[in-house]
Tab-separated table of C-alpha atoms in Angstrom:
chain	number	residue	atom	x	y	z
Y	77	MET	CA	90.797	77.312	77.634
Y	78	ALA	CA	93.065	78.361	80.375
Y	79	PHE	CA	94.082	82.229	81.317
Y	80	ILE	CA	97.615	81.918	81.465
Y	81	LEU	CA	99.438	85.207	83.156
Y	82	GLN	CA	102.860	86.483	81.756
Y	83	GLU	CA	105.121	88.987	83.293
Y	84	PRO	CA	104.860	91.443	84.346
Y	85	ILE	CA	101.469	90.019	85.640
Y	86	TYR	CA	99.651	93.530	86.248
Y	87	LYS	CA	100.421	94.436	83.306
Y	88	SER	CA	97.741	93.712	80.420
Y	89	GLN	CA	97.074	89.829	79.490
Y	90	LYS	CA	96.899	88.333	76.131
Y	91	GLY	CA	93.126	87.165	76.171
Y	92	GLU	CA	92.297	89.901	79.200
Y	93	ASN	CA	89.568	91.879	76.875
Y	94	LYS	CA	90.162	95.639	77.433
Y	95	ARG	CA	87.364	96.787	79.318
Y	96	ALA	CA	88.264	94.490	81.430
Y	97	TYR	CA	91.397	95.796	81.461
Y	98	HIS	CA	90.219	98.783	81.732
Y	99	TYR	CA	88.646	98.644	85.532
Y	100	PHE	CA	91.479	96.297	86.815
Y	101	LYS	CA	94.295	99.652	86.106
Y	102	MET	CA	92.011	101.378	88.693
Y	103	TYR	CA	91.292	98.457	91.211
Y	104	LYS	CA	95.029	97.531	91.476
Y	105	LYS	CA	95.973	101.154	92.756
Y	106	PHE	CA	92.425	100.855	95.285
Y	107	ASN	CA	92.605	100.364	98.800
Y	108	GLY	CA	90.016	97.956	99.259
Y	109	ASN	CA	88.262	94.702	98.241
Y	110	LEU	CA	86.288	93.771	96.062
Y	111	ALA	CA	83.185	95.024	97.008
Y	112	ASP	CA	84.292	98.339	98.620
Y	113	PHE	CA	86.013	99.086	95.251
Y	114	GLN	CA	81.713	98.609	92.993
Y	115	ARG	CA	80.988	101.325	96.605
Y	116	TYR	CA	83.937	103.014	95.004
Y	117	LEU	CA	83.008	103.392	91.121
Y	118	GLU	CA	79.377	103.870	91.177
Y	119	LYS	CA	80.330	107.308	94.009
Y	120	LEU	CA	82.222	108.144	91.353
Y	121	TRP	CA	79.638	107.730	88.735
Y	122	GLY	CA	77.805	110.012	91.017
Y	123	GLU	CA	79.802	112.302	91.622
Y	124	ASN	CA	81.136	112.918	88.200
Y	125	GLU	CA	78.488	113.414	85.763
Y	126	GLY	CA	79.363	115.051	82.645
Y	127	LYS	CA	83.291	113.978	83.160
Y	128	LEU	CA	82.464	109.712	83.025
Y	129	ARG	CA	84.248	109.454	79.899
Y	130	ASP	CA	87.686	110.605	82.014
Y	131	ILE	CA	86.592	107.461	84.141
Y	132	PHE	CA	84.785	105.268	82.933
Y	133	TYR	CA	84.155	102.357	79.812
Y	134	GLU	CA	83.023	103.542	76.809
Y	135	TYR	CA	80.355	100.242	76.836
Y	136	ASP	CA	79.170	101.117	80.645
Y	137	ILE	CA	78.952	104.784	79.556
Y	138	LYS	CA	76.067	103.793	76.929
Y	139	LYS	CA	74.722	101.326	79.255
Y	140	GLY	CA	74.307	104.015	81.467
Y	141	GLN	CA	75.786	102.761	84.731
Y	142	PRO	CA	79.620	101.519	86.326
Y	143	PRO	CA	79.920	97.484	86.129
Y	144	SER	CA	77.998	95.883	88.667
Y	145	TYR	CA	79.403	93.595	91.632
Y	146	LYS	CA	78.351	90.286	89.756
Y	147	VAL	CA	81.276	91.938	86.381
Y	148	LEU	CA	83.459	92.530	88.844
Y	149	GLU	CA	83.672	89.844	90.365
Y	150	LYS	CA	83.784	87.634	86.710
Y	151	TRP	CA	86.527	89.489	86.413
Y	152	HIS	CA	88.813	89.013	89.686
Y	153	SER	CA	88.207	85.124	88.843
Y	154	VAL	CA	88.835	85.339	85.671
Y	155	PHE	CA	91.863	87.640	85.324
Y	156	GLU	CA	93.892	86.503	88.572
Y	157	TRP	CA	93.118	89.789	89.928
Y	158	LYS	CA	93.773	89.111	93.227
Y	159	ILE	CA	97.571	88.211	92.591
Y	160	ARG	CA	98.000	90.375	89.968
Y	161	LYS	CA	97.219	93.483	92.647
Y	162	GLN	CA	99.346	91.744	95.407
Y	163	ALA	CA	102.227	91.480	91.944
Y	164	TYR	CA	101.791	95.909	91.144
Y	165	ASP	CA	101.416	96.233	95.834
Y	166	ASP	CA	104.972	94.586	96.078
Y	167	GLU	CA	106.835	96.421	92.671
Y	168	ILE	CA	105.326	99.445	94.445
Y	169	GLU	CA	107.200	99.033	98.001
Y	170	GLU	CA	109.932	97.877	96.167
Y	171	ASP	CA	110.225	100.936	94.698
Y	172	VAL	CA	109.594	102.966	97.452
Y	173	GLU	CA	112.245	101.224	99.194
Y	174	SER	CA	114.571	101.512	96.944
Y	175	GLY	CA	114.200	105.005	96.221
Y	176	ILE	CA	114.647	105.693	100.414
Y	177	LYS	CA	117.358	103.310	100.250
Y	178	LYS	CA	118.665	105.272	97.268
Y	179	ALA	CA	118.126	109.067	98.941
Y	180	TYR	CA	119.936	107.936	102.514
Y	181	ILE	CA	123.135	106.614	100.971
Y	182	GLU	CA	123.302	109.955	98.446
Y	183	GLY	CA	123.051	111.499	101.855
Y	184	LEU	CA	125.038	110.259	103.848
Y	185	THR	CA	128.019	110.565	101.041
Y	186	GLU	CA	127.395	113.735	100.742
Y	187	ASP	CA	127.913	113.831	104.528
Y	188	PHE	CA	131.024	112.030	104.757
Y	189	ARG	CA	132.611	114.624	101.425
Y	190	LYS	CA	131.908	117.841	103.713
Y	191	THR	CA	132.902	116.210	106.892
Y	192	ALA	CA	136.555	115.064	105.012
Y	193	LYS	CA	136.099	118.172	103.953
Y	194	PHE	CA	136.483	119.581	107.863
Y	195	LYS	CA	138.811	117.302	108.558
Y	196	GLU	CA	141.031	118.619	106.042
Y	197	LEU	CA	140.704	122.275	106.620
Y	198	ASN	CA	141.513	121.553	109.984
Y	199	LEU	CA	144.754	119.427	109.684
Y	200	ASP	CA	145.996	122.294	106.923
Y	201	ALA	CA	144.947	124.904	109.860
Y	202	ALA	CA	146.940	122.288	112.572
Y	203	ILE	CA	149.973	121.948	109.702
Y	204	ASN	CA	150.195	125.873	109.355
Y	205	GLU	CA	150.452	126.705	113.021
Y	206	SER	CA	152.635	123.969	113.728
Y	207	GLU	CA	155.351	125.333	110.737
Y	208	ASN	CA	155.587	128.903	112.760
Y	209	GLY	CA	155.507	127.625	115.946
Y	210	SER	CA	151.866	128.335	117.453
Y	211	LEU	CA	150.467	124.369	117.268
Y	212	SER	CA	150.529	124.120	121.081
Y	213	PRO	CA	149.150	120.721	123.139
Y	214	ASN	CA	145.664	122.072	124.298
Y	215	GLY	CA	145.396	122.932	120.436
Y	216	ALA	CA	145.691	119.885	119.454
Y	217	GLU	CA	144.069	118.123	121.756
Y	218	ALA	CA	141.221	121.390	120.639
Y	219	ARG	CA	141.532	119.611	117.202
Y	220	ALA	CA	140.697	115.958	117.627
Y	221	ASN	CA	137.483	116.459	119.892
Y	222	ALA	CA	136.078	118.749	117.089
Y	223	ASN	CA	136.994	116.280	114.709
Y	224	SER	CA	136.001	113.336	117.051
Y	225	LYS	CA	132.429	115.289	118.036
Y	226	LEU	CA	131.447	115.506	114.211
Y	227	GLN	CA	131.532	112.000	113.396
Y	228	SER	CA	129.682	111.134	116.732
Y	229	ASP	CA	127.202	113.558	115.620
Y	230	MET	CA	127.605	112.543	111.953
Y	231	ARG	CA	126.597	108.685	113.628
Y	232	THR	CA	123.701	109.847	115.700
Y	233	SER	CA	122.142	112.054	112.984
Y	234	ALA	CA	122.241	108.488	110.531
Y	235	GLY	CA	121.046	106.221	113.269
Y	236	LEU	CA	123.852	103.829	113.805
Y	237	ASP	CA	124.001	103.211	117.396
Y	238	ASN	CA	125.516	99.988	117.431
Y	239	GLY	CA	129.372	101.169	117.499
Y	240	THR	CA	132.113	103.640	119.398
Y	241	THR	CA	134.139	105.749	117.802
Y	242	LYS	CA	136.791	107.898	119.755
Y	243	VAL	CA	139.512	109.641	119.041
Y	244	LYS	CA	142.306	111.062	121.414
Y	245	ALA	CA	145.311	113.294	121.016
Y	246	ASP	CA	147.946	113.652	123.071
Y	247	VAL	CA	150.549	115.923	122.642
Y	248	ASN	CA	153.858	115.203	124.940
Y	249	GLY	CA	156.888	116.703	123.498
Y	250	GLU	CA	155.701	114.963	120.485
Y	251	LEU	CA	152.308	114.843	118.498
Y	252	ASN	CA	150.779	111.675	117.539
Y	253	ILE	CA	146.464	111.214	117.609
Y	254	ASP	CA	145.381	107.806	118.366
Y	255	SER	CA	142.199	106.161	116.636
Y	256	ASN	CA	140.501	103.494	117.575
Y	257	VAL	CA	137.612	101.997	116.011
Y	258	ASP	CA	134.827	99.713	117.466
Y	259	VAL	CA	131.741	98.676	115.072
Y	260	ARG	CA	130.034	95.256	116.737
Y	261	HIS	CA	127.711	96.008	113.616
Y	262	HIS	CA	128.873	97.084	109.920
Y	263	SER	CA	126.869	98.297	107.759
Y	264	ALA	CA	126.633	100.200	103.971
Y	265	ALA	CA	126.069	103.734	106.320
Y	266	GLU	CA	128.666	102.643	108.153
Y	267	ASP	CA	131.412	101.562	106.068
Y	268	ILE	CA	130.790	105.420	104.567
Y	269	ILE	CA	131.031	107.533	107.516
Y	270	LEU	CA	133.802	105.221	109.334
Y	271	ASN	CA	136.181	104.551	106.256
Y	272	PRO	CA	138.923	104.713	108.028
Y	273	ALA	CA	141.516	106.003	105.019
Y	274	TYR	CA	141.152	109.908	106.422
Y	275	ALA	CA	141.683	108.877	110.033
Y	276	GLU	CA	145.265	107.449	108.577
Y	277	LEU	CA	145.597	110.011	106.483
Y	278	THR	CA	145.442	112.230	109.491
Y	279	ARG	CA	147.672	109.898	111.744
Y	280	LYS	CA	150.187	110.304	109.100
Y	281	LEU	CA	150.674	113.874	107.825
Y	282	LEU	CA	150.359	115.292	112.260
Y	283	GLU	CA	153.270	112.846	112.171
Y	284	ASP	CA	155.528	114.246	109.440
Y	285	VAL	CA	154.720	117.787	110.841
Y	286	THR	CA	156.494	116.380	114.135
Y	287	ASN	CA	159.451	114.872	112.850
Y	288	GLU	CA	160.054	118.167	110.892
Y	289	GLU	CA	160.063	120.118	114.396
Y	290	GLY	CA	161.846	117.590	115.838
Y	291	THR	CA	164.665	117.740	113.310
Y	292	ASP	CA	164.529	122.017	113.874
Y	293	SER	CA	164.717	121.702	117.353
């Protein structure tokens, strides 16, 4: 009867004996070919006298030696060890990549939150200075440059070097901030860092401040 694999194929299969699966669980995590694996079992046997039950199947312990290469080769062929090991490697690689991506995006999200908070505090300070009549053109430009540098540093830290961001503040009797974002290649990380909502909010709030100042004068 043909051996039919069922998903997930690197798990125990119907028709697979327990002894064979015991060693396949070790082999699927082993970095090497079948001959290397057989030598590895022999080495474990010699180095773990008295602790064999933690490693080897009870039949082999009673027999007094690990499975031979001939036995392993038979299991490798009959129970499709090669493709099952590859399936296990692929699953592990996918899990690792997903974990890295998740951690990366979470880190960028936290950085973006901190950046947004910085801009909020910076804007509040600018509004307060404007209301008190102490917001100078040089001060406004310095704040805009600080925001620009922070955003640039964020992009560099995230490895986003395919786009450019420029923030310019010109104060000629009135206060305005022009934001120009040129992104040649979008990614999820760029969408997080270059979210235009905060630039637009900054523009509107500072324009409100400017209009109020013009009304009072």
